[in-house]
Amino acid sequence: MTHLENVVLCRESQVSTLQALFGERHHFSFPSIFIYGHTASGKTYVTQTLLKTLELPHVFVNCVECFTLRLLLEQILNKLNHLSSSEDGYSTEITCETFNDFVHLFKQVTKAENLKDQTVYIVLDKAECLRDMEANLLPGFLRLQELADRNVTVIFLSEIVWEKFRPNTGCFEPFVLYFPDYSIGNLQKILSHDHPPEYSADFYAAYINILLGVFYTVCRDLKELRHLAVLNFPKYCEPVVKGEASERDTRKLWRNIEPHLKKAMQTVYLREISSSQWEKLQKDDTDLGQLKGLSAHTHVELPYYSKFILIAAYLASYNPARTDKRFFLKHHGKIKKTNFLKKHEKTSNHLLGPKPFPLDRLLAILYSIVDSRVAPTANIFSQITSLVTLQLLTLVGHDDQLDGPKYKCTVSLDFIRAISRTVNFDIIKYLYDFL
Amino acid sequence: MEKVTLYSLLDPEDQEKLWVSLCCPGWSTVARSQLTATSASQSSSNPPTSASRVAGTGICHHTQLIFLCLVETEFHYVVQLINHALKELMEIEEMSENVLQVHLNGLLQINDKIALKEITRQLNLENVVGDKVFGSFAENLSFLLEALKKGDRTSSCPVIFILDEFDLFAHHKNQTLLYNLFDISQSAQTPIAVIGLTCRLYVKIFKEQLSLPAEFPEKLFAEKWNENAQCLSEERSVQEVLQKHFNISKNLRSLHMLLMLSLNRVTASHPFMTAVDLMEASQLCSMDSKANIVHGLSVLEICLIIAMKHLNDLYEEEPFNFQMVYNEFQKFVQRKAHSVYNFEKPVVMKAFEHLQQLELIKPVEKTSGNSQREYQLMKLLLDNTQIMNALQKYPNCPTDVRQWATSSLSWL
């Protein structure tokens, strides 16, 4: 099995457990196997590679694609049909509506010559989707060997633990197998495995070391790390290509790549910009400080009064109504400090989220913060509606509420600070939480 | 109308009985009370002898009103029992010529329409039914059973209905199938018998489970294996493992799983099971799967879990949102942490969403489109002991993170 060892790294014990479970071709195996582990821990890859290498008859279905029962059952049956009648060019598509019909058709399909006397494996990937389908589906698949009276094993692959699958009325317990997460040494080994042939393995290993040093505390997902490794490698090689440093000059290389990786964490890792945009930026060698992602606020340009409406909405959402008098009246008189400054950390409004406010309050605050006189024209009201469409405000409560609409401001503090800076308004002074 | 009861499917020496009931109009309440009653069934280890008893009592043309409901704990021995009994029954020539069987399963026939189609199929009456349209379920069923009448219309074939996963049939709409079956059996038009099987909640002998059956092909190996099994069952550590397992669960199936796990290690180079195999298998059985998942989280995600733990301790399990968790995390990072970098909010949000994807935290109520993600109330699905145990095993945990986890009030 050396071929298997070369293809599947760091998973020797899981492979040997699975091989022991499969046994000889004609042996009956355990009716259902449940494999769980983190994403990118190799569950799908190992299962598929093992079944293909051992050339066992199997059907692989991803349950995310099958949002109805029919899609799932028909896919399994058609793939099995395809397996069994590989000599004929064309085979009729099977239709199947219920699990009962599935069991009957399954019995028929597995009577075929090249499927008889062998264990047929059905692999259901992303099995957590099965919980949301019909209630008899999961218990049925767990006992398919008994219900169909055939040599079949169903393998479930999932990220979620088995305890969350178990139906309330009980079911046949599958064989539960855990795929442990990769340790940092394993990750290094696997990532160094796909080094491009132009550079030496040591050079690439040093690069992977730096990459893991930056990203390991945030993310251990192998897929993400591989993606980042591929994207950032050209930048790492740049000094070597330009001739400024040799392959062994680790300090220079590190100084070159480190800010780049930090920037990558804020953008490409979060998918704020696409990988093709990232690669273009690297080639153009533009100043990375200018880089802004999708959620950045600079691309939103609002008219003058809309900005003030938004600021007024933010103030209305995050200041309690009783404090309006103190902030927005010119002569607010004496206000008892003790009553006013009842601060308890938990009720800081910035932790709890925005509160709804009526339209009148918004307009009142708006009139007080805008310097010039604002006429309550239809213009102002239509701007409020546009802000709702942009999802910077949301309408709370029913559409046809008779005593006036209520709104909520759904922008973040950073966003509103940037906006208020553009109109020279110091919003922090007006926020109750920052008194 | 003769009533024949089938009971005592086990040797009388065992003194255990499987439940039996007679059909009556209020069958659903009767059945339900049977199903909820804790079954004191201990299945025998020799199905063949008990099956002969069933065959002995038999079903003759004159019997009516037979409903047998078998309730047992999880292992499905009863299904094997019934199959065995029926096989022996069919060996009697008179039976195999006359008696028909219909096997239904609650998992497959999830409503009465499908069940009726299945009955038609199993009685091979598809041609007879053809394109007929029936007014009601009862009409359809009685038509099917009429069709089984012999030429001289004096008597019709008796049918045995075996309903596996009986409790699922009880959940059908109006329980039409069951009512009709019992109605027919009561009205004595056609002799039918109904056997219902359902499972709920059993003891085991280690040696007997592990011994190879007599028909095993390799005689020599079988002997050596049985000897090994004998030695193993006398070893102290093995007995401890089994005792511990028995204390946790008397379920036969969990013992089966334990043995399966240890048998997995038997290979050509390691032909006999050892005590070590059994102990390692026992460890695998008692593994906490959520702790395994926590083991694979990144340091940032662990910090978020610790922050949530502190919030839970402080505010007594009230639901929290992302903003609160981020606040706690920032307090930790700004005050003491040297090993954890002060990550940007979107990066922390991504880690938070990963935890949600793994179902370690769950939203308290369904999301409405209006609310922002940061303010959605969540709750943590791990408790404090689980978190602390998982942290013990967490590889390369930075010391300040670990200290933060153990202390709580000093951070405020």
mmCIF file of N, CA, C and O in Angstrom, chain B residues 300-329:
data_model
loop_
_atom_site.group_PDB
_atom_site.id
_atom_site.type_symbol
_atom_site.label_atom_id
_atom_site.label_comp_id
_atom_site.label_asym_id
_atom_site.label_seq_id
_atom_site.Cartn_x
_atom_site.Cartn_y
_atom_site.Cartn_z
ATOM 1 N N LEU B 300 -7.349 31.578 18.452
ATOM 2 C CA LEU B 300 -8.332 32.664 18.496
ATOM 3 C C LEU B 300 -9.702 32.129 18.878
ATOM 4 O O LEU B 300 -10.418 32.718 19.701
ATOM 5 N N GLU B 301 -10.072 30.994 18.308
ATOM 6 C CA GLU B 301 -11.387 30.430 18.611
ATOM 7 C C GLU B 301 -11.468 29.971 20.062
ATOM 8 O O GLU B 301 -12.492 30.127 20.725
ATOM 9 N N ILE B 302 -10.356 29.439 20.574
ATOM 10 C CA ILE B 302 -10.337 29.055 21.995
ATOM 11 C C ILE B 302 -10.510 30.284 22.870
ATOM 12 O O ILE B 302 -11.245 30.258 23.864
ATOM 13 N N CYS B 303 -9.860 31.387 22.500
ATOM 14 C CA CYS B 303 -9.999 32.617 23.280
ATOM 15 C C CYS B 303 -11.454 33.068 23.293
ATOM 16 O O CYS B 303 -11.971 33.514 24.321
ATOM 17 N N LEU B 304 -12.132 32.933 22.157
ATOM 18 C CA LEU B 304 -13.532 33.335 22.113
ATOM 19 C C LEU B 304 -14.372 32.453 23.020
ATOM 20 O O LEU B 304 -15.269 32.935 23.713
ATOM 21 N N ILE B 305 -14.062 31.163 23.045
ATOM 22 C CA ILE B 305 -14.826 30.265 23.912
ATOM 23 C C ILE B 305 -14.598 30.624 25.376
ATOM 24 O O ILE B 305 -15.535 30.609 26.191
ATOM 25 N N ILE B 306 -13.355 30.966 25.716
ATOM 26 C CA ILE B 306 -13.085 31.343 27.107
ATOM 27 C C ILE B 306 -13.819 32.636 27.445
ATOM 28 O O ILE B 306 -14.376 32.786 28.539
ATOM 29 N N ALA B 307 -13.844 33.583 26.503
ATOM 30 C CA ALA B 307 -14.572 34.829 26.736
ATOM 31 C C ALA B 307 -16.051 34.537 26.984
ATOM 32 O O ALA B 307 -16.673 35.100 27.892
ATOM 33 N N MET B 308 -16.612 33.597 26.207
ATOM 34 C CA MET B 308 -18.019 33.244 26.390
ATOM 35 C C MET B 308 -18.234 32.572 27.735
ATOM 36 O O MET B 308 -19.249 32.782 28.404
ATOM 37 N N LYS B 309 -17.258 31.780 28.146
ATOM 38 C CA LYS B 309 -17.366 31.111 29.448
ATOM 39 C C LYS B 309 -17.411 32.154 30.565
ATOM 40 O O LYS B 309 -18.230 32.054 31.475
ATOM 41 N N HIS B 310 -16.558 33.182 30.449
ATOM 42 C CA HIS B 310 -16.564 34.225 31.481
ATOM 43 C C HIS B 310 -17.872 34.984 31.492
ATOM 44 O O HIS B 310 -18.404 35.311 32.556
ATOM 45 N N LEU B 311 -18.417 35.255 30.304
ATOM 46 C CA LEU B 311 -19.705 35.944 30.238
ATOM 47 C C LEU B 311 -20.793 35.103 30.891
ATOM 48 O O LEU B 311 -21.650 35.621 31.605
ATOM 49 N N ASN B 312 -20.748 33.794 30.629
ATOM 50 C CA ASN B 312 -21.742 32.907 31.224
ATOM 51 C C ASN B 312 -21.641 32.893 32.736
ATOM 52 O O ASN B 312 -22.642 32.902 33.449
ATOM 53 N N ASP B 313 -20.386 32.879 33.237
ATOM 54 C CA ASP B 313 -20.200 32.861 34.684
ATOM 55 C C ASP B 313 -20.711 34.138 35.313
ATOM 56 O O ASP B 313 -21.331 34.125 36.369
ATOM 57 N N LEU B 314 -20.414 35.250 34.633
ATOM 58 C CA LEU B 314 -20.742 36.544 35.216
ATOM 59 C C LEU B 314 -22.235 36.820 35.183
ATOM 60 O O LEU B 314 -22.819 37.302 36.140
ATOM 61 N N TYR B 315 -22.855 36.517 34.052
ATOM 62 C CA TYR B 315 -24.251 36.884 33.876
ATOM 63 C C TYR B 315 -25.181 35.689 33.960
ATOM 64 O O TYR B 315 -26.312 35.758 33.509
ATOM 65 N N GLU B 316 -24.694 34.591 34.530
ATOM 66 C CA GLU B 316 -25.534 33.422 34.787
ATOM 67 C C GLU B 316 -26.271 32.919 33.567
ATOM 68 O O GLU B 316 -27.496 32.830 33.562
ATOM 69 N N GLU B 317 -25.517 32.581 32.551
ATOM 70 C CA GLU B 317 -26.037 31.879 31.390
ATOM 71 C C GLU B 317 -27.037 32.670 30.568
ATOM 72 O O GLU B 317 -27.814 32.085 29.813
ATOM 73 N N GLU B 318 -27.024 33.990 30.710
ATOM 74 C CA GLU B 318 -27.902 34.759 29.814
ATOM 75 C C GLU B 318 -27.299 34.778 28.429
ATOM 76 O O GLU B 318 -26.080 34.769 28.292
ATOM 77 N N PRO B 319 -28.132 34.824 27.387
ATOM 78 C CA PRO B 319 -27.552 34.793 26.036
ATOM 79 C C PRO B 319 -26.716 36.039 25.761
ATOM 80 O O PRO B 319 -26.975 37.110 26.298
ATOM 81 N N PHE B 320 -25.715 35.873 24.926
ATOM 82 C CA PHE B 320 -24.789 36.967 24.636
ATOM 83 C C PHE B 320 -24.791 37.203 23.134
ATOM 84 O O PHE B 320 -25.325 36.396 22.363
ATOM 85 N N ASN B 321 -24.146 38.296 22.700
ATOM 86 C CA ASN B 321 -23.970 38.477 21.261
ATOM 87 C C ASN B 321 -22.496 38.670 20.961
ATOM 88 O O ASN B 321 -21.667 38.746 21.871
ATOM 89 N N PHE B 322 -22.170 38.764 19.678
ATOM 90 C CA PHE B 322 -20.770 38.820 19.270
ATOM 91 C C PHE B 322 -20.078 40.043 19.851
ATOM 92 O O PHE B 322 -18.911 39.984 20.259
ATOM 93 N N GLN B 323 -20.783 41.160 19.901
ATOM 94 C CA GLN B 323 -20.170 42.394 20.371
ATOM 95 C C GLN B 323 -19.667 42.236 21.806
ATOM 96 O O GLN B 323 -18.568 42.669 22.150
ATOM 97 N N MET B 324 -20.442 41.567 22.643
ATOM 98 C CA MET B 324 -20.035 41.352 24.041
ATOM 99 C C MET B 324 -18.805 40.456 24.111
ATOM 100 O O MET B 324 -17.887 40.697 24.908
ATOM 101 N N VAL B 325 -18.810 39.427 23.291
ATOM 102 C CA VAL B 325 -17.682 38.494 23.309
ATOM 103 C C VAL B 325 -16.412 39.204 22.844
ATOM 104 O O VAL B 325 -15.340 39.040 23.421
ATOM 105 N N TYR B 326 -16.562 40.030 21.819
ATOM 106 C CA TYR B 326 -15.417 40.760 21.294
ATOM 107 C C TYR B 326 -14.867 41.716 22.334
ATOM 108 O O TYR B 326 -13.653 41.895 22.470
ATOM 109 N N ASN B 327 -15.788 42.337 23.082
ATOM 110 C CA ASN B 327 -15.397 43.249 24.148
ATOM 111 C C ASN B 327 -14.535 42.537 25.190
ATOM 112 O O ASN B 327 -13.474 43.027 25.575
ATOM 113 N N GLU B 328 -14.987 41.360 25.623
ATOM 114 C CA GLU B 328 -14.230 40.562 26.608
ATOM 115 C C GLU B 328 -12.863 40.203 26.057
ATOM 116 O O GLU B 328 -11.853 40.276 26.753
ATOM 117 N N PHE B 329 -12.853 39.793 24.810
ATOM 118 C CA PHE B 329 -11.598 39.387 24.178
ATOM 119 C C PHE B 329 -10.632 40.556 24.150
ATOM 120 O O PHE B 329 -9.439 40.414 24.453
#
